[in-house]
PDB file of C-alpha atoms and ligand atoms in Angstrom:
ATOM      1  CA  MET A   1     -12.940 -31.113  12.355  1.00 40.00           C
ATOM      2  CA  LYS A   2     -10.959 -31.955   9.268  1.00 41.00           C
ATOM      3  CA  THR A   3     -14.016 -32.682   7.315  1.00 41.00           C
ATOM      4  CA  PHE A   4     -15.620 -29.414   8.484  1.00 44.00           C
ATOM      5  CA  LYS A   5     -12.510 -27.593   7.339  1.00 44.00           C
ATOM      6  CA  SER A   6     -12.729 -29.441   3.606  1.00 45.00           C
ATOM      7  CA  LEU A   7     -16.086 -29.080   3.375  1.00 43.00           C
ATOM      8  CA  CYS A   8     -15.740 -25.345   4.006  1.00 40.00           C
ATOM      9  CA  THR A   9     -12.987 -24.908   1.399  1.00 44.00           C
ATOM     10  CA  ILE A  10     -15.359 -26.769  -0.919  1.00 42.00           C
ATOM     11  CA  ALA A  11     -17.970 -24.401  -0.060  1.00 43.00           C
ATOM     12  CA  LEU A  12     -15.624 -21.562  -0.579  1.00 43.00           C
ATOM     13  CA  THR A  13     -14.244 -22.803  -3.937  1.00 42.00           C
ATOM     14  CA  ALA A  14     -17.902 -23.184  -5.174  1.00 41.00           C
ATOM     15  CA  VAL A  15     -18.761 -19.806  -4.232  1.00 40.00           C
ATOM     16  CA  LEU A  16     -15.572 -18.424  -5.482  1.00 40.00           C
ATOM     17  CA  ALA A  17     -16.089 -20.330  -8.979  1.00 41.00           C
ATOM     18  CA  LEU A  18     -19.596 -18.602  -9.342  1.00 40.00           C
ATOM     19  CA  GLY A  19     -18.115 -15.410  -8.785  1.00 37.00           C
ATOM     20  CA  THR A  20     -20.920 -14.182  -6.328  1.00 38.00           C
ATOM     21  CA  VAL A  21     -18.765 -13.504  -2.887  1.00 39.00           C
ATOM     22  CA  ALA A  22     -20.868 -10.866  -0.975  1.00 39.00           C
ATOM     23  CA  CYS A  23     -19.018 -10.237   1.820  1.00 42.00           C
ATOM     24  CA  GLY A  24     -18.045  -6.386   1.875  1.00 43.00           C
ATOM     25  CA  THR A  25     -20.511  -3.506   2.896  1.00 43.00           C
ATOM     26  CA  ASP A  26     -20.799  -2.882  -1.037  1.00 44.00           C
ATOM     27  CA  ASP A  27     -23.635  -5.402  -0.811  1.00 42.00           C
ATOM     28  CA  ASN A  28     -23.785  -6.096   2.632  1.00 43.00           C
ATOM     29  CA  ALA A  29     -24.466  -3.080   4.772  1.00 47.00           C
ATOM     30  CA  ASN A  30     -23.431  -3.502   8.503  1.00 56.00           C
ATOM     31  CA  THR A  31     -24.786  -0.540  10.346  1.00 54.00           C
ATOM     32  CA  GLY A  32     -21.897   1.128  12.175  1.00 50.00           C
ATOM     33  CA  GLY A  33     -22.620   1.252  15.819  1.00 56.00           C
ATOM     34  CA  ASP A  34     -23.888   4.614  17.314  1.00 63.00           C
ATOM     35  CA  THR A  35     -23.370   6.540  14.092  1.00 68.00           C
ATOM     36  CA  GLY A  36     -25.977   4.656  12.280  1.00 82.00           C
ATOM     37  CA  LYS A  37     -23.954   4.727   9.086  1.00 88.00           C
ATOM     38  CA  LYS A  38     -22.850   1.784   6.891  1.00 95.00           C
ATOM     39  CA  THR A  39     -19.264   0.653   7.655  1.00 97.00           C
ATOM     40  CA  ILE A  40     -17.243   0.459   4.877  1.00 98.00           C
ATOM     41  CA  VAL A  41     -13.747  -1.574   5.373  1.00 98.00           C
ATOM     42  CA  MET A  42     -10.602  -0.379   4.001  1.00 98.00           C
ATOM     43  CA  GLY A  43      -7.615  -2.887   3.950  1.00 98.00           C
ATOM     44  CA  THR A  44      -4.120  -1.728   4.215  1.00 98.00           C
ATOM     45  CA  SER A  45      -0.570  -2.358   5.059  1.00 98.00           C
ATOM     46  CA  ALA A  46       0.438   0.282   7.947  1.00 98.00           C
ATOM     47  CA  ASP A  47       4.163  -0.331   7.457  1.00 98.00           C
ATOM     48  CA  TYR A  48       4.461   2.610   5.083  1.00 98.00           C
ATOM     49  CA  LYS A  49       5.083   6.166   6.585  1.00 97.00           C
ATOM     50  CA  PRO A  50       3.615   8.834   5.647  1.00 97.00           C
ATOM     51  CA  TYR A  51       0.897   6.894   3.509  1.00 98.00           C
ATOM     52  CA  GLU A  52      -0.151   4.603   6.523  1.00 98.00           C
ATOM     53  CA  PHE A  53       1.448   3.818   9.856  1.00 98.00           C
ATOM     54  CA  HIS A  54       0.845   3.259  13.289  1.00 98.00           C
ATOM     55  CA  ASP A  55       0.854   6.578  15.227  1.00 96.00           C
ATOM     56  CA  THR A  56       2.259   6.235  18.875  1.00 94.00           C
ATOM     57  CA  ALA A  57       1.282   9.677  19.886  1.00 93.00           C
ATOM     58  CA  LYS A  58      -2.342   8.419  19.154  1.00 92.00           C
ATOM     59  CA  GLY A  59      -2.520   5.019  20.823  1.00 94.00           C
ATOM     60  CA  GLY A  60      -0.939   3.263  17.851  1.00 95.00           C
ATOM     61  CA  GLU A  61      -4.198   4.388  15.509  1.00 96.00           C
ATOM     62  CA  VAL A  62      -3.495   3.828  11.835  1.00 98.00           C
ATOM     63  CA  ALA A  63      -2.991   7.393  10.377  1.00 98.00           C
ATOM     64  CA  GLY A  64      -1.609   8.792   7.409  1.00 98.00           C
ATOM     65  CA  PHE A  65      -2.082  10.540   3.733  1.00 98.00           C
ATOM     66  CA  ASP A  66      -4.004   7.423   2.572  1.00 98.00           C
ATOM     67  CA  VAL A  67      -6.076   7.687   5.771  1.00 98.00           C
ATOM     68  CA  ASP A  68      -6.833  11.134   5.509  1.00 98.00           C
ATOM     69  CA  ILE A  69      -8.096  10.629   1.841  1.00 98.00           C
ATOM     70  CA  ALA A  70      -9.887   7.883   2.769  1.00 98.00           C
ATOM     71  CA  LYS A  71     -11.900   9.220   5.928  1.00 98.00           C
ATOM     72  CA  SER A  72     -12.787  12.208   3.547  1.00 98.00           C
ATOM     73  CA  ILE A  73     -14.201  10.046   0.949  1.00 98.00           C
ATOM     74  CA  ALA A  74     -16.033   8.021   3.417  1.00 98.00           C
ATOM     75  CA  ASP A  75     -17.471  10.802   4.952  1.00 97.00           C
ATOM     76  CA  GLN A  76     -18.459  12.348   1.474  1.00 97.00           C
ATOM     77  CA  LEU A  77     -20.460   9.018   0.942  1.00 97.00           C
ATOM     78  CA  GLY A  78     -21.641   8.774   4.067  1.00 97.00           C
ATOM     79  CA  TYR A  79     -19.840   5.722   5.493  1.00 97.00           C
ATOM     80  CA  GLN A  80     -18.278   4.886   8.667  1.00 97.00           C
ATOM     81  CA  LEU A  81     -14.720   4.021   7.945  1.00 98.00           C
ATOM     82  CA  GLU A  82     -13.136   0.610   9.329  1.00 98.00           C
ATOM     83  CA  ILE A  83      -9.176  -0.159   8.702  1.00 98.00           C
ATOM     84  CA  LYS A  84      -7.956  -3.376   8.650  1.00 98.00           C
ATOM     85  CA  ASP A  85      -4.138  -3.873   8.832  1.00 98.00           C
ATOM     86  CA  MET A  86      -2.367  -6.858   7.274  1.00 98.00           C
ATOM     87  CA  ASP A  87       0.647  -7.625   5.254  1.00 98.00           C
ATOM     88  CA  PHE A  88       0.892  -5.888   1.531  1.00 98.00           C
ATOM     89  CA  ASN A  89       0.954  -9.119   0.179  1.00 98.00           C
ATOM     90  CA  GLY A  90      -2.256 -10.110   1.691  1.00 98.00           C
ATOM     91  CA  LEU A  91      -4.452  -7.111   0.090  1.00 98.00           C
ATOM     92  CA  ILE A  92      -5.179  -8.175  -2.863  1.00 98.00           C
ATOM     93  CA  PRO A  93      -6.280 -11.593  -1.767  1.00 98.00           C
ATOM     94  CA  ALA A  94      -8.524  -9.363   0.713  1.00 98.00           C
ATOM     95  CA  LEU A  95     -10.368  -7.560  -2.030  1.00 98.00           C
ATOM     96  CA  GLN A  96     -10.704 -10.876  -3.808  1.00 98.00           C
ATOM     97  CA  ALA A  97     -12.166 -13.240  -1.076  1.00 98.00           C
ATOM     98  CA  GLY A  98     -14.256  -9.855  -0.006  1.00 97.00           C
ATOM     99  CA  THR A  99     -13.137  -9.464   3.308  1.00 98.00           C
ATOM    100  CA  VAL A 100     -12.286  -5.582   2.797  1.00 98.00           C
ATOM    101  CA  ASP A 101     -14.188  -3.378   0.549  1.00 98.00           C
ATOM    102  CA  PHE A 102     -11.283  -1.393  -0.720  1.00 98.00           C
ATOM    103  CA  VAL A 103      -7.675  -1.029  -0.475  1.00 98.00           C
ATOM    104  CA  MET A 104      -5.581   2.196   0.259  1.00 98.00           C
ATOM    105  CA  ALA A 105      -2.077   1.386   0.716  1.00 98.00           C
ATOM    106  CA  GLY A 106       0.089   3.206  -1.853  1.00 98.00           C
ATOM    107  CA  MET A 107      -0.632   0.789  -4.119  1.00 98.00           C
ATOM    108  CA  THR A 108       0.419   0.811  -7.618  1.00 97.00           C
ATOM    109  CA  PRO A 109      -2.172   0.019 -10.274  1.00 97.00           C
ATOM    110  CA  THR A 110       0.172  -2.315 -12.287  1.00 96.00           C
ATOM    111  CA  ALA A 111      -1.161  -4.375 -15.648  1.00 95.00           C
ATOM    112  CA  GLU A 112      -0.829  -7.489 -13.457  1.00 96.00           C
ATOM    113  CA  ARG A 113      -2.667  -6.315 -10.453  1.00 97.00           C
ATOM    114  CA  LYS A 114      -5.276  -5.128 -12.954  1.00 97.00           C
ATOM    115  CA  GLN A 115      -6.072  -8.832 -14.005  1.00 98.00           C
ATOM    116  CA  SER A 116      -7.229  -9.528 -10.200  1.00 98.00           C
ATOM    117  CA  VAL A 117      -8.701  -5.981  -9.118  1.00 98.00           C
ATOM    118  CA  ASP A 118     -10.150  -2.557 -10.424  1.00 98.00           C
ATOM    119  CA  PHE A 119      -8.399   0.673  -9.616  1.00 98.00           C
ATOM    120  CA  SER A 120      -9.384   4.513  -9.125  1.00 97.00           C
ATOM    121  CA  ASP A 121      -7.459   7.115 -10.793  1.00 95.00           C
ATOM    122  CA  ILE A 122      -3.998   7.720  -9.870  1.00 95.00           C
ATOM    123  CA  TYR A 123      -3.782  10.219  -6.776  1.00 96.00           C
ATOM    124  CA  TYR A 124      -0.380  10.542  -6.158  1.00 95.00           C
ATOM    125  CA  GLU A 125       2.987   9.716  -8.153  1.00 92.00           C
ATOM    126  CA  ALA A 126       6.157   8.687  -6.560  1.00 91.00           C
ATOM    127  CA  LYS A 127       9.840   7.702  -7.771  1.00 93.00           C
ATOM    128  CA  ASN A 128      11.784   4.556  -6.459  1.00 96.00           C
ATOM    129  CA  THR A 129      15.026   5.023  -4.380  1.00 97.00           C
ATOM    130  CA  ILE A 130      18.134   2.696  -3.158  1.00 98.00           C
ATOM    131  CA  VAL A 131      18.047   2.851   0.521  1.00 98.00           C
ATOM    132  CA  ALA A 132      21.625   1.885   1.823  1.00 98.00           C
ATOM    133  CA  LYS A 133      24.243   2.526   4.635  1.00 98.00           C
ATOM    134  CA  LYS A 134      25.851   5.760   4.005  1.00 97.00           C
ATOM    135  CA  GLY A 135      29.450   5.411   2.379  1.00 95.00           C
ATOM    136  CA  ALA A 136      28.035   1.941   1.001  1.00 97.00           C
ATOM    137  CA  ASN A 137      28.233   3.693  -2.531  1.00 96.00           C
ATOM    138  CA  LEU A 138      25.369   1.963  -3.727  1.00 97.00           C
ATOM    139  CA  LYS A 139      23.485   4.706  -5.506  1.00 96.00           C
ATOM    140  CA  THR A 140      22.507   3.192  -9.263  1.00 95.00           C
ATOM    141  CA  ALA A 141      20.944   0.040 -10.511  1.00 93.00           C
ATOM    142  CA  GLU A 142      24.341  -1.112 -11.691  1.00 95.00           C
ATOM    143  CA  THR A 143      26.037  -0.847  -8.407  1.00 96.00           C
ATOM    144  CA  LEU A 144      23.481  -3.212  -7.001  1.00 97.00           C
ATOM    145  CA  SER A 145      24.665  -6.267  -9.182  1.00 97.00           C
ATOM    146  CA  GLY A 146      25.868  -9.202  -6.792  1.00 97.00           C
ATOM    147  CA  LYS A 147      24.517  -7.395  -3.902  1.00 98.00           C
ATOM    148  CA  LYS A 148      22.105  -8.536  -1.161  1.00 98.00           C
ATOM    149  CA  VAL A 149      18.844  -6.170  -1.885  1.00 98.00           C
ATOM    150  CA  ALA A 150      15.836  -5.922   0.247  1.00 98.00           C
ATOM    151  CA  VAL A 151      12.518  -5.495  -1.319  1.00 98.00           C
ATOM    152  CA  GLN A 152       8.855  -5.716   0.154  1.00 98.00           C
ATOM    153  CA  LEU A 153       7.069  -8.843  -0.959  1.00 98.00           C
ATOM    154  CA  GLY A 154       4.359  -8.464  -3.517  1.00 97.00           C
ATOM    155  CA  SER A 155       5.296  -4.727  -4.235  1.00 97.00           C
ATOM    156  CA  ILE A 156       6.429  -2.894  -7.543  1.00 96.00           C
ATOM    157  CA  GLN A 157       9.771  -2.632  -6.062  1.00 97.00           C
ATOM    158  CA  GLU A 158      10.072  -6.456  -5.876  1.00 97.00           C
ATOM    159  CA  THR A 159       9.766  -6.150  -9.520  1.00 95.00           C
ATOM    160  CA  ALA A 160      11.836  -3.507 -10.143  1.00 94.00           C
ATOM    161  CA  ALA A 161      14.392  -5.640  -8.611  1.00 96.00           C
ATOM    162  CA  LYS A 162      13.849  -8.520 -10.730  1.00 95.00           C
ATOM    163  CA  ASP A 163      14.095  -6.434 -13.705  1.00 93.00           C
ATOM    164  CA  MET A 164      17.764  -5.111 -12.899  1.00 93.00           C
ATOM    165  CA  LYS A 165      20.717  -7.415 -13.463  1.00 88.00           C
ATOM    166  CA  GLY A 166      22.426  -9.995 -10.966  1.00 95.00           C
ATOM    167  CA  LEU A 167      20.941  -8.883  -7.529  1.00 97.00           C
ATOM    168  CA  ASN A 168      20.175 -11.360  -4.670  1.00 98.00           C
ATOM    169  CA  ILE A 169      16.687 -10.296  -3.732  1.00 98.00           C
ATOM    170  CA  VAL A 170      15.527 -10.713  -0.334  1.00 98.00           C
ATOM    171  CA  PRO A 171      11.594 -10.296   0.100  1.00 98.00           C
ATOM    172  CA  LEU A 172      10.403  -9.077   3.365  1.00 98.00           C
ATOM    173  CA  ASN A 173       7.009  -8.617   4.330  1.00 98.00           C
ATOM    174  CA  LYS A 174       7.263  -5.274   6.449  1.00 98.00           C
ATOM    175  CA  THR A 175       9.076  -1.879   5.329  1.00 98.00           C
ATOM    176  CA  GLY A 176      10.543  -1.668   9.179  1.00 98.00           C
ATOM    177  CA  GLU A 177      12.077  -5.212   8.856  1.00 98.00           C
ATOM    178  CA  ILE A 178      13.984  -4.053   5.613  1.00 98.00           C
ATOM    179  CA  ILE A 179      15.326  -1.019   7.689  1.00 98.00           C
ATOM    180  CA  GLN A 180      16.852  -3.420  10.288  1.00 98.00           C
ATOM    181  CA  GLU A 181      18.191  -5.831   7.818  1.00 98.00           C
ATOM    182  CA  ILE A 182      20.210  -2.921   6.404  1.00 98.00           C
ATOM    183  CA  LYS A 183      21.213  -1.686   9.595  1.00 98.00           C
ATOM    184  CA  ALA A 184      22.245  -5.258  10.766  1.00 98.00           C
ATOM    185  CA  GLY A 185      24.259  -5.599   7.664  1.00 98.00           C
ATOM    186  CA  ARG A 186      22.399  -8.605   6.792  1.00 98.00           C
ATOM    187  CA  VAL A 187      21.448  -7.038   3.347  1.00 98.00           C
ATOM    188  CA  ASP A 188      23.391  -4.345   1.295  1.00 98.00           C
ATOM    189  CA  ALA A 189      20.541  -2.297  -0.048  1.00 98.00           C
ATOM    190  CA  ALA A 190      16.840  -2.171  -0.302  1.00 98.00           C
ATOM    191  CA  ILE A 191      14.747  -0.518  -3.144  1.00 98.00           C
ATOM    192  CA  ILE A 192      11.904   1.553  -1.375  1.00 97.00           C
ATOM    193  CA  GLU A 193       9.849   4.795  -2.810  1.00 96.00           C
ATOM    194  CA  ASP A 194      11.019   8.105  -2.262  1.00 95.00           C
ATOM    195  CA  THR A 195       8.671   9.538  -0.017  1.00 95.00           C
ATOM    196  CA  VAL A 196       8.828   6.267   2.623  1.00 97.00           C
ATOM    197  CA  ALA A 197      12.751   6.290   2.067  1.00 97.00           C
ATOM    198  CA  LYS A 198      12.798   9.947   3.162  1.00 96.00           C
ATOM    199  CA  GLY A 199      11.165   8.810   6.639  1.00 96.00           C
ATOM    200  CA  PHE A 200      13.177   6.293   7.394  1.00 97.00           C
ATOM    201  CA  VAL A 201      16.404   7.939   6.540  1.00 97.00           C
ATOM    202  CA  GLN A 202      15.617  10.963   8.688  1.00 96.00           C
ATOM    203  CA  ALA A 203      14.893   8.455  11.600  1.00 97.00           C
ATOM    204  CA  ASN A 204      18.229   6.568  10.593  1.00 98.00           C
ATOM    205  CA  PRO A 205      20.952   8.924  10.206  1.00 98.00           C
ATOM    206  CA  ASP A 206      23.533   5.891   9.244  1.00 98.00           C
ATOM    207  CA  LEU A 207      21.514   5.626   6.053  1.00 98.00           C
ATOM    208  CA  GLU A 208      20.834   7.100   2.848  1.00 98.00           C
ATOM    209  CA  PHE A 209      18.848   7.064  -0.243  1.00 98.00           C
ATOM    210  CA  ASN A 210      19.227   7.830  -3.796  1.00 97.00           C
ATOM    211  CA  THR A 211      16.319   8.040  -6.644  1.00 96.00           C
ATOM    212  CA  ILE A 212      16.592   5.966  -9.530  1.00 94.00           C
ATOM    213  CA  PRO A 213      14.795   6.342 -12.736  1.00 89.00           C
ATOM    214  CA  ASN A 214      11.534   4.872 -12.848  1.00 82.00           C
ATOM    215  CA  THR A 215      11.407   1.833 -15.348  1.00 76.00           C
ATOM    216  CA  GLU A 216       7.542   1.346 -15.069  1.00 80.00           C
ATOM    217  CA  GLU A 217       4.631   3.200 -12.940  1.00 80.00           C
ATOM    218  CA  ALA A 218       4.854   4.073  -9.691  1.00 84.00           C
ATOM    219  CA  GLY A 219       1.761   6.113  -8.776  1.00 92.00           C
ATOM    220  CA  SER A 220      -0.701   5.257  -6.102  1.00 97.00           C
ATOM    221  CA  ALA A 221      -4.442   4.365  -6.527  1.00 98.00           C
ATOM    222  CA  ILE A 222      -7.323   2.855  -4.668  1.00 98.00           C
ATOM    223  CA  ALA A 223      -8.097  -0.714  -5.106  1.00 98.00           C
ATOM    224  CA  PHE A 224     -11.372  -2.483  -5.476  1.00 98.00           C
ATOM    225  CA  PRO A 225     -12.855  -5.932  -6.087  1.00 98.00           C
ATOM    226  CA  LYS A 226     -13.679  -6.449  -9.449  1.00 98.00           C
ATOM    227  CA  ASN A 227     -16.853  -4.787 -10.777  1.00 97.00           C
ATOM    228  CA  SER A 228     -17.537  -3.061  -7.421  1.00 97.00           C
ATOM    229  CA  LYS A 229     -20.301  -0.644  -7.286  1.00 96.00           C
ATOM    230  CA  ILE A 230     -18.209   1.818  -4.838  1.00 97.00           C
ATOM    231  CA  THR A 231     -15.601   2.490  -7.844  1.00 97.00           C
ATOM    232  CA  ALA A 232     -17.429   5.024  -9.759  1.00 97.00           C
ATOM    233  CA  ASP A 233     -18.517   7.053  -6.469  1.00 98.00           C
ATOM    234  CA  PHE A 234     -15.014   6.991  -5.192  1.00 98.00           C
ATOM    235  CA  ASN A 235     -13.552   8.280  -8.328  1.00 97.00           C
ATOM    236  CA  LYS A 236     -15.513  10.951  -8.167  1.00 97.00           C
ATOM    237  CA  ALA A 237     -14.726  12.180  -4.555  1.00 98.00           C
ATOM    238  CA  LEU A 238     -11.397  11.597  -5.433  1.00 97.00           C
ATOM    239  CA  GLN A 239     -11.549  13.991  -8.526  1.00 96.00           C
ATOM    240  CA  GLY A 240     -13.547  16.494  -6.422  1.00 97.00           C
ATOM    241  CA  MET A 241     -10.419  16.697  -3.799  1.00 98.00           C
ATOM    242  CA  LYS A 242      -8.224  17.012  -6.597  1.00 96.00           C
ATOM    243  CA  THR A 243      -9.982  20.056  -8.038  1.00 96.00           C
ATOM    244  CA  SER A 244     -10.514  21.341  -4.543  1.00 97.00           C
ATOM    245  CA  GLY A 245      -7.158  21.280  -3.725  1.00 97.00           C
ATOM    246  CA  GLN A 246      -7.624  19.169  -0.995  1.00 97.00           C
ATOM    247  CA  ILE A 247      -5.105  16.221  -1.976  1.00 97.00           C
ATOM    248  CA  ASP A 248      -2.460  18.604  -2.526  1.00 95.00           C
ATOM    249  CA  SER A 249      -3.241  20.036   0.985  1.00 97.00           C
ATOM    250  CA  PHE A 250      -3.005  16.414   2.262  1.00 97.00           C
ATOM    251  CA  ALA A 251       0.173  15.944   0.422  1.00 96.00           C
ATOM    252  CA  LYS A 252       1.798  18.709   1.990  1.00 95.00           C
ATOM    253  CA  LYS A 253       0.843  17.856   5.655  1.00 96.00           C
ATOM    254  CA  TRP A 254       2.198  14.358   5.008  1.00 96.00           C
ATOM    255  CA  PHE A 255       4.775  14.726   2.503  1.00 92.00           C
ATOM    256  CA  ASP A 256       6.653  18.065   3.236  1.00 86.00           C
ATOM    257  CA  ALA A 257       7.001  17.536   6.950  1.00 60.00           C
ATOM    258  CA  GLU A 258      10.486  17.634   8.090  1.00 49.00           C
TER     259      GLU A 258
HETATM  260  N1  LIG B 301       3.785   1.098  -4.535  1.00 71.72           N
HETATM  261  C1  LIG B 301       4.454   0.058  -4.313  1.00 71.72           C
HETATM  262  C2  LIG B 301       3.389  -1.143  -4.607  1.00 71.72           C
HETATM  263  O1  LIG B 301       2.267  -0.712  -5.147  1.00 71.72           O
HETATM  264  C3  LIG B 301       4.546  -0.549  -2.864  1.00 71.72           C
HETATM  265  C4  LIG B 301       3.545  -0.147  -1.951  1.00 71.72           C
HETATM  266  C5  LIG B 301       3.840  -0.590  -0.498  1.00 71.72           C
HETATM  267  N2  LIG B 301       2.605  -0.164   0.554  1.00 71.72           N
HETATM  268  C6  LIG B 301       2.678  -0.490   1.876  1.00 71.72           C
HETATM  269  N3  LIG B 301       1.632  -0.117   2.526  1.00 71.72           N
HETATM  270  N4  LIG B 301       3.221  -1.189   2.389  1.00 71.72           N
HETATM  271  O2  LIG B 301       3.690  -2.243  -4.762  1.00 71.72           O
END
């Protein structure tokens, strides 16, 4: 067992070193069940309403802004869409390992991530906010000094927190956990993007959010394995959806809902 495992590790390492992992649909088309279409696999972290979340009204199916865009692109390009849900911090490794063909997770195309993966054009801009209990008076970066502040592990909010002075940072895997920790008083605040914070605050009237100025880029783009063959097609479809107003109408549907 042990030998088998290490053999696999060696084999995988060798393949990775050669840079020729061909697992995704990109090179390796699976025929999707009854539709006869090729399946394309999207990785996401479905803890990020309204971008992606488990819709209890639809039996827990993953839905949201990103999912609508992904479905439309898959449709335009003739693919059957399959969604794989995982922790946000596991998404880039999944792209690198070829277990997913692309990632839509409200992910920001940072310079650091661009060293490991490729990105489409940005399809939505966002801002960061501080989420805290009402009355805590934690509204600016300065007030967070010396406070316990939760962020999603591997997110740009974690980086933003590190850039602020004197924070006691608590990185967590799921945004839902972050909200629970604030409510329980185990952390003082969190840094979460505006569209997502808005939904959590609506559902939890004991909380409030305040927007803070962006220090770095905060938009969302689609991520692909380096040199993926589908990037150009996705970008083209995305551009078409921007021009036709389709992206705006999805944004209206998911972000303006009260
Ligand atoms: N935009 C931020 C980033 O790229 C947070 C994204 C978190 N997404 C999620 N599905 N939980 O780091």
